Coordinates of C-alpha atoms and ligand atoms in Angstrom, one line a residue:
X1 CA 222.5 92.6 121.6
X2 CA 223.5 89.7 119.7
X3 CA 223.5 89.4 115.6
X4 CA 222.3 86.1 114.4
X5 CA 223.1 84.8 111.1
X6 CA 220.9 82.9 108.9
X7 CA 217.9 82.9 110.5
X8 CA 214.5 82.0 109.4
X9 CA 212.1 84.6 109.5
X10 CA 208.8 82.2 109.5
X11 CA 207.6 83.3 113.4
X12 CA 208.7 87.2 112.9
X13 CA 205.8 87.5 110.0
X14 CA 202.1 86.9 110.6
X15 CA 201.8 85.3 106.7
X16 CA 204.4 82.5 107.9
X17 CA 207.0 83.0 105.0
X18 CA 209.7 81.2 105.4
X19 CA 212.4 83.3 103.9
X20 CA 215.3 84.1 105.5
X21 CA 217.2 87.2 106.9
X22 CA 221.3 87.1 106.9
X23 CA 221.7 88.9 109.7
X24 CA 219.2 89.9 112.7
X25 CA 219.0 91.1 115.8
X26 CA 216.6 93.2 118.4
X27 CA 217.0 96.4 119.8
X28 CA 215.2 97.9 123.5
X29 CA 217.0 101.2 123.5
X30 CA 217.8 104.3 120.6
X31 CA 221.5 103.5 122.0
X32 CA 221.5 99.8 121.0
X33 CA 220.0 101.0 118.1
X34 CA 223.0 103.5 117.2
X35 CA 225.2 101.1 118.2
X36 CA 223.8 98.1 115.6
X37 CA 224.0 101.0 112.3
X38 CA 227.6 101.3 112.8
X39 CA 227.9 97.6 111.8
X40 CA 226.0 98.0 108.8
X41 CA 226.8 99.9 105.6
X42 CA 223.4 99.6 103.9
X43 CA 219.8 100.6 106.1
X44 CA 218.3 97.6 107.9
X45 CA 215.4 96.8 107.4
X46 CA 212.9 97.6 110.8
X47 CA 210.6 94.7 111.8
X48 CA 207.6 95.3 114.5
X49 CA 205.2 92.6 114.7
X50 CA 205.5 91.3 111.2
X51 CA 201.6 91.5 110.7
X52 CA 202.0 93.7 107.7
X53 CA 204.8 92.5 105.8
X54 CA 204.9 90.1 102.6
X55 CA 208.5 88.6 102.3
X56 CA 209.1 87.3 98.7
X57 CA 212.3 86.9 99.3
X58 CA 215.4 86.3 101.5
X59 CA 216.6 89.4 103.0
X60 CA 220.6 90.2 101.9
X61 CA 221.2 92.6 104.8
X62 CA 220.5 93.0 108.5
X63 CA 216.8 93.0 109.7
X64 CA 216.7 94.7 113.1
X65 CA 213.1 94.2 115.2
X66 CA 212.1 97.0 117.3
X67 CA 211.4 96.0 121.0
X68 CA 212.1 99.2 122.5
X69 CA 209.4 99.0 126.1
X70 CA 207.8 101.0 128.4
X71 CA 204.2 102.8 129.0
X72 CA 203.7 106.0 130.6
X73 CA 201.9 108.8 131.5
X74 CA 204.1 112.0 130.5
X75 CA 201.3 114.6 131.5
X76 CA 197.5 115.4 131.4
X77 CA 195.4 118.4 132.1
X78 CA 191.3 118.6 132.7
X79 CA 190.4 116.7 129.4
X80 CA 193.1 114.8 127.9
X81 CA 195.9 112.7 129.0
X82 CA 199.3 112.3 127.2
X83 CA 200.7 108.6 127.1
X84 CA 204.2 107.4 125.6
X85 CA 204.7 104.1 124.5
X86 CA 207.7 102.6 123.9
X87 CA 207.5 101.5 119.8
X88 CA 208.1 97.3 120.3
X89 CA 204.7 97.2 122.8
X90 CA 202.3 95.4 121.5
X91 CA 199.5 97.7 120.2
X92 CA 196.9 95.0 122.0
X93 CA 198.2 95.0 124.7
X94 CA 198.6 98.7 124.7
X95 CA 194.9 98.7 124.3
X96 CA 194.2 97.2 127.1
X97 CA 196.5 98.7 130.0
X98 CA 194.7 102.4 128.7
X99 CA 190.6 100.4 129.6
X100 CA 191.9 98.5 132.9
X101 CA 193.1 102.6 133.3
X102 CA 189.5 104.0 131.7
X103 CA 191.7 106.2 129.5
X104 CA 189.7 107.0 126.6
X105 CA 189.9 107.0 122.3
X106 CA 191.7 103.5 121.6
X107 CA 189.3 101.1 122.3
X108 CA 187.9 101.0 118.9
X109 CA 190.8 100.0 117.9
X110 CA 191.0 96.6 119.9
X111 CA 192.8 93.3 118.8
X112 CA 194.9 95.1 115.8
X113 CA 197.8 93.0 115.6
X114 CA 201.2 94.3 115.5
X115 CA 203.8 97.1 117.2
X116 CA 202.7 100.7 118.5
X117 CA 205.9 101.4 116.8
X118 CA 204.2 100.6 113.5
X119 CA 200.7 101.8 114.1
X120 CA 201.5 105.4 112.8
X121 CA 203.5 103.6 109.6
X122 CA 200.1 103.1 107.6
X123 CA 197.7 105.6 110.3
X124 CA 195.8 101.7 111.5
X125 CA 192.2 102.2 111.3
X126 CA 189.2 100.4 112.4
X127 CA 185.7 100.9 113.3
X128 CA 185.7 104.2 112.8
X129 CA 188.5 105.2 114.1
X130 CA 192.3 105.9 113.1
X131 CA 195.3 106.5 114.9
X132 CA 195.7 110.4 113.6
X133 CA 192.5 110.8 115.7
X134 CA 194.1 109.8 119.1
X135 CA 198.0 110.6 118.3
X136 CA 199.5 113.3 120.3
X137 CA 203.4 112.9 118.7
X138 CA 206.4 110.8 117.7
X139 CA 209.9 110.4 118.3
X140 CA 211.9 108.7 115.6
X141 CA 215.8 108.3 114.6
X142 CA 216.7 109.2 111.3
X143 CA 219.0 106.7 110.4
X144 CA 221.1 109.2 107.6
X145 CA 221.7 111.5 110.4
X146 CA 221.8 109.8 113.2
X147 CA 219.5 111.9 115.0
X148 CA 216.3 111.9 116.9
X149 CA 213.6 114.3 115.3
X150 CA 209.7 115.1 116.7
X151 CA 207.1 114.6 114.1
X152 CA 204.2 116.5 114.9
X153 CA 200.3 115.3 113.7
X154 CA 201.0 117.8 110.9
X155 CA 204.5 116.2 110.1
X156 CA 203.1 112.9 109.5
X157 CA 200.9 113.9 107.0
X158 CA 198.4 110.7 108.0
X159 CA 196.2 109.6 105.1
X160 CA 193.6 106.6 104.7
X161 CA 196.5 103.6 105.2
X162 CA 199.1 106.2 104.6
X163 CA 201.7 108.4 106.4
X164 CA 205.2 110.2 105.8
X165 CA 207.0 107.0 106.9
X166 CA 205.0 104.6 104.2
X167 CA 206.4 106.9 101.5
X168 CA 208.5 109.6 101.8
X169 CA 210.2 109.0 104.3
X170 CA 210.7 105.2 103.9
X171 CA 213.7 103.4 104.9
X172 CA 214.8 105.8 106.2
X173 CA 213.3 106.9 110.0
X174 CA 213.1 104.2 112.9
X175 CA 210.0 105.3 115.3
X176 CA 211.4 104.7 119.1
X177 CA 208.0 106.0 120.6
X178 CA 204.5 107.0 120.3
X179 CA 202.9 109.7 122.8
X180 CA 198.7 109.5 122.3
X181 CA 196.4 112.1 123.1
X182 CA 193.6 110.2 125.2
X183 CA 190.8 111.3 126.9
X184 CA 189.4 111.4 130.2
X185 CA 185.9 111.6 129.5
X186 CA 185.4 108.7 126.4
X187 CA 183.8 110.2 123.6
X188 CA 181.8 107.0 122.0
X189 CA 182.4 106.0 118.1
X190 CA 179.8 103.3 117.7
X191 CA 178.2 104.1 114.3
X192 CA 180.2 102.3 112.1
X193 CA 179.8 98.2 111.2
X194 CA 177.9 96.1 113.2
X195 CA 179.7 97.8 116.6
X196 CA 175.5 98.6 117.4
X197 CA 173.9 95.2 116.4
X198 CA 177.0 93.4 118.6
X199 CA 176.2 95.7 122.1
X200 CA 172.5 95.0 121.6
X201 CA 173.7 91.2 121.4
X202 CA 176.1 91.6 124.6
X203 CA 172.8 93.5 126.4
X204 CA 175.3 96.4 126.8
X205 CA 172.4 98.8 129.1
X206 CA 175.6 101.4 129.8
X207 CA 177.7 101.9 127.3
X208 CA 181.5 101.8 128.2
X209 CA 185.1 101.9 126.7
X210 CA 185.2 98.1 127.5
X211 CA 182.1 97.3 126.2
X212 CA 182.7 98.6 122.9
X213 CA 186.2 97.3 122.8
X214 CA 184.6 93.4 124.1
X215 CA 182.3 94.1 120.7
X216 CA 185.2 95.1 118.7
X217 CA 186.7 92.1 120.1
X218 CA 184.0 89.9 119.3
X219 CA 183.3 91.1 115.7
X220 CA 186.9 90.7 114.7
X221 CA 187.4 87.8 116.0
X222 CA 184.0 86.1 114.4
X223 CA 185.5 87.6 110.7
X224 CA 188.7 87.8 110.2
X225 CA 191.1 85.0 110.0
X226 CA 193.5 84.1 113.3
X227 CA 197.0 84.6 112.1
X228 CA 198.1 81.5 114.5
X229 CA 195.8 79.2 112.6
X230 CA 196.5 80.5 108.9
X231 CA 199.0 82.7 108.0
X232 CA 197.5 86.4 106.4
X233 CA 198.0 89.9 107.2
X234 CA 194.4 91.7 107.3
X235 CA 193.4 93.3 104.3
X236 CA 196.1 92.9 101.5
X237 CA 194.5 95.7 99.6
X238 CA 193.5 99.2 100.5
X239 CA 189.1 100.3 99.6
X240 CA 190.0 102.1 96.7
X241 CA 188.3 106.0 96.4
X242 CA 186.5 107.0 93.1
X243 CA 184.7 110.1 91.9
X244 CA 181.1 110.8 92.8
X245 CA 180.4 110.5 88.8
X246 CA 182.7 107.1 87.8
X247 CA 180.7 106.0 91.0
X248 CA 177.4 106.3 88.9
X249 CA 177.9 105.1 86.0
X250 CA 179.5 101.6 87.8
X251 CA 176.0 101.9 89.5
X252 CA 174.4 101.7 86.4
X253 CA 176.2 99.0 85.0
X254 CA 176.9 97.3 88.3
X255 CA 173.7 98.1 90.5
X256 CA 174.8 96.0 94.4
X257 CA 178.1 97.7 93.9
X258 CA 179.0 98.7 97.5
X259 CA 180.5 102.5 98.0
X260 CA 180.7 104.7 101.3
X261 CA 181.0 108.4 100.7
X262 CA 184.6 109.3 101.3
X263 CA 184.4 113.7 101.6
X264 CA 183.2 113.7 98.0
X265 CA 184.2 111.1 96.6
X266 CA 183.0 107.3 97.0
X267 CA 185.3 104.8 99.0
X268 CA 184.6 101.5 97.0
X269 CA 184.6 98.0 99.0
X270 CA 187.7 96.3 96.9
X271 CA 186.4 92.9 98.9
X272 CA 183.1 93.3 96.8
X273 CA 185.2 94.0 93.8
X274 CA 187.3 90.9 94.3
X275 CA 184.0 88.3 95.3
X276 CA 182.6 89.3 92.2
X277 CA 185.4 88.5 90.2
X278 CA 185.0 85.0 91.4
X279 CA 187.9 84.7 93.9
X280 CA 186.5 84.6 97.1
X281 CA 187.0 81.0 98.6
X282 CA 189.6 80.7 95.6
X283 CA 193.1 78.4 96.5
X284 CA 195.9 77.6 93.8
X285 CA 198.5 75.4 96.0
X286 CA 199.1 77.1 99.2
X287 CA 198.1 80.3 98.6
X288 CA 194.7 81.7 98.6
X289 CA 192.2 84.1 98.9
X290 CA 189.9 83.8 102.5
X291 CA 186.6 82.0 101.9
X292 CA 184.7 84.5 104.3
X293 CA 186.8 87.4 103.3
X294 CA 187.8 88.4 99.9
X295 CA 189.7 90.6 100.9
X296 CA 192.3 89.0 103.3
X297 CA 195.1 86.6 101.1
X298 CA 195.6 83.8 102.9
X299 CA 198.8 81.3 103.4
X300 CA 197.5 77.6 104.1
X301 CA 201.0 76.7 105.1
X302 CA 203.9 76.1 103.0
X303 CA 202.9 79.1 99.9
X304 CA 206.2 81.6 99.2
X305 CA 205.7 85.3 99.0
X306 CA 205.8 85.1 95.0
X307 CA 203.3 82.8 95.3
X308 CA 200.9 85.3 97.2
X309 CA 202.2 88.2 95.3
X310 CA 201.8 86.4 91.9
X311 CA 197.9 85.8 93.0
X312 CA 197.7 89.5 94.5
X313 CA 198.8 90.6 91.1
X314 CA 196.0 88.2 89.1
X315 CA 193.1 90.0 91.6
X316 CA 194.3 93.0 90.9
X317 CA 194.2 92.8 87.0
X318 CA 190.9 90.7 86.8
X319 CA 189.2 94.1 88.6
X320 CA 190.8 96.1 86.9
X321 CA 189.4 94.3 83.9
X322 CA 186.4 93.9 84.9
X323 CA 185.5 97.7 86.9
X324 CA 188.2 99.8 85.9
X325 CA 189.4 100.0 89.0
X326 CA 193.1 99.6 90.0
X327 CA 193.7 97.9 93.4
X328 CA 196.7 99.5 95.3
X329 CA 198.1 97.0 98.2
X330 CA 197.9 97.7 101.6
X331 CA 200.8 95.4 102.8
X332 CA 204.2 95.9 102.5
X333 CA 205.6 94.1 99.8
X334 CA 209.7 93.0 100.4
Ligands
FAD1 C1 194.4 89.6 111.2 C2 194.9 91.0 110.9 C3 194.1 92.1 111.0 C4 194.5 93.4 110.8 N1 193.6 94.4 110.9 C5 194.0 95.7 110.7 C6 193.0 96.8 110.9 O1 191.9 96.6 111.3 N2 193.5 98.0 110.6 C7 194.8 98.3 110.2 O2 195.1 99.4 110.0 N3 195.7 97.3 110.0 C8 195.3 96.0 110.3 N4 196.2 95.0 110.1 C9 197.6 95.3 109.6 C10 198.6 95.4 110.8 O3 198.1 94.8 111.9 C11 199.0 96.8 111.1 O4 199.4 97.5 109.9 C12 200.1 96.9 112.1 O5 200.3 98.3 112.5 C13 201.4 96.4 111.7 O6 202.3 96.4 112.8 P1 203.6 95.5 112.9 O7 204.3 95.8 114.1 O8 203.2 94.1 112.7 O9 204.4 96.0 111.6 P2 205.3 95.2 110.7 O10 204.5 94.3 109.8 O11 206.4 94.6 111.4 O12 205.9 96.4 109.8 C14 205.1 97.1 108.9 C15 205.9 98.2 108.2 O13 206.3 99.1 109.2 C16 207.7 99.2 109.3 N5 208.0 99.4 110.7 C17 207.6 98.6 111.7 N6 208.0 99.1 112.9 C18 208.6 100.3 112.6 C19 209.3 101.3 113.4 N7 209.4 101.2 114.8 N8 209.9 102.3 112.8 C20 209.8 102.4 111.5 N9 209.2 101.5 110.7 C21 208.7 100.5 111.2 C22 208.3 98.0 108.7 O14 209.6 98.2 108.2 C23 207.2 97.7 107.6 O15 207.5 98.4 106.5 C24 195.8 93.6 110.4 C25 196.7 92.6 110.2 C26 196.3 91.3 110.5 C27 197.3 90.1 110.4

């Protein structure tokens, strides 16, 4: 457990800002954990996987990264099994050790980048699926007093991109592990994007937990960005949800508009908002927005955070102008 100084925090975030953090270290255990809030008077601040984080600037105080291991399966019964995971695996990799298993309910959510430790932070969600569908509970330390509370599905309060921690609760709870609820017979999600038109393209005859994560795989890999060849963090805004009503009269005015229905209310596509306010493709210096996906912000090499935030903040008020619609970020902003 050794505290660095003055370290650059480039490889620690998947946007590839080089800011600094004063002090940093890594935990493995809740007891190294402890031990590292003793030396600090103000709360750290918690790093996974850095793959949804925008630094804009150097960090004062002590960044701790979470790397706490282990996989394993706590108990089952005739239709579910219950599997902890230490919060510093990597969520892929997580993925995969439940398919080589055939344990069912995350494979939709193949290839998401980051911690497990994070996953519940913002509920990740993809294809149809969200972690509050397959999470069982958590353990996390409450850093004010010093203690290790259960958070049941009910305690986390999971919304679209949202949860306790994101909000409430910020700053101030470390997650040390994630038990998920997974099943033994897979129950098949594969009716959302093009998870259909990608198994007919495979010739998937028998549909499988792998074979739906391989197309997962496949899709994501064919549209979003690779954070080792330029620097982003997934969607930097959340698809923001409208009434039925403000939905029809945008129609009128606006007739491709794309909207899902979202439990009565319409879940707007903010990439369609953003293309057709002309920045798709667009780049000032090194920052920029992703010529395939609007709604990914891109870092072509040497942009700061203020740069990215500055051109975050010029989307969001050119659709606001232009719809009426305000953007909220999905990425944490530091
Ligand atoms: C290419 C790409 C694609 C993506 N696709 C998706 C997607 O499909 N769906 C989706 O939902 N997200 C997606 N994301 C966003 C990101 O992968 C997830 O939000 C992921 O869960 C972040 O994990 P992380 O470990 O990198 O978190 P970090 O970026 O390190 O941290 C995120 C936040 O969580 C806090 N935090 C991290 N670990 C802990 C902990 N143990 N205890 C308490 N707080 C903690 C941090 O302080 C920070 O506020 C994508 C990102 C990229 C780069």
């Amino acid at each position: 457990m050794n505290i660095t100084e003055n370290i650059s925090l480039r490889l620690f975030n998947t946007f590839g800002i080089d800011v600094s953090a004063h002090y940093f270290s890594s935990f493995s255990t809740q007891e190294e954990l402890a031990e590292l809030l003793t030396m600090t008077p103000a709360a750290p601040f918690i790093l996974g996987g850095g793959s949804n984080i925008l630094f804009t600037r150097d960090i004062d105080g002590l960044v701790l990264k979470n790397e706490i291991p282990g996989i394993d399966l706590i108990h089952e019964d005739d239709e579910y099994l219950y599997v902890r995971s230490g919060a510093g695996e990597n969520w892929h990799a997580f993925v995969l050790y439940c398919l080589q298993r055939g344990w069912s309910g995350v494979e939709n959510l193949s290839l998401i980048p980051g911690n497990v430790g994070a996953a519940p932070m913002q509920n990740i969600g993809a294809y149809g699926v969200e972690i509050k569908d397959v999470f069982h509970e958590l353990e996390a330390y409450d850093m004010n007093e010093q203690k290790v509370y259960t958070f049941t599905l009910n305690d986390c309060e999971f919304g679209y991109r949202e949860s306790v921690f994101k909000r409430k609760y910020r700053d101030r709870f470390v997650i040390l592990n994630v038990t998920f609820r997974l099943r033994k017979q897979p129950m098949f999600h594969t009716s959302y994007g093009a998870i259909r038109e990608e198994l007919d393209k495979m010739r998937v005859r028998t549909l499988s937990i792998n074979a739906i994560s391989q197309a997962v795989i496949n899709i994501r890999s064919s549209k979003l960005p690779d954070p080792k060849q330029i620097g982003n963090a997934g969607s930097f805004f959340k698809n923001p949800t409208i009434s039925n009503e403000r939905f029809l009269s945008l129609q009128a005015i606006f007739p491709t508009i794309v909207g899902y229905p979202a439990g009565g209310s319409v879940k707007l596509a903010a990439g369609w908002l953003i293309e057709q306010c002309g920045w798709k493709g667009f780049r000032r210096g090194d920052a920029g927005c992703h010529a395939r996906q609007a709604l990914v912000l891109v870092n072509y090499g040497n942009a700061t955070g203020r740069e990215i935030y500055e051109l975050s903040e010029d989307i969001l008020v050119s659709v606001e102008k232009k719809f009426g619609v305000l953007l909220e970020r999905e990425v944490n902003i530091l």
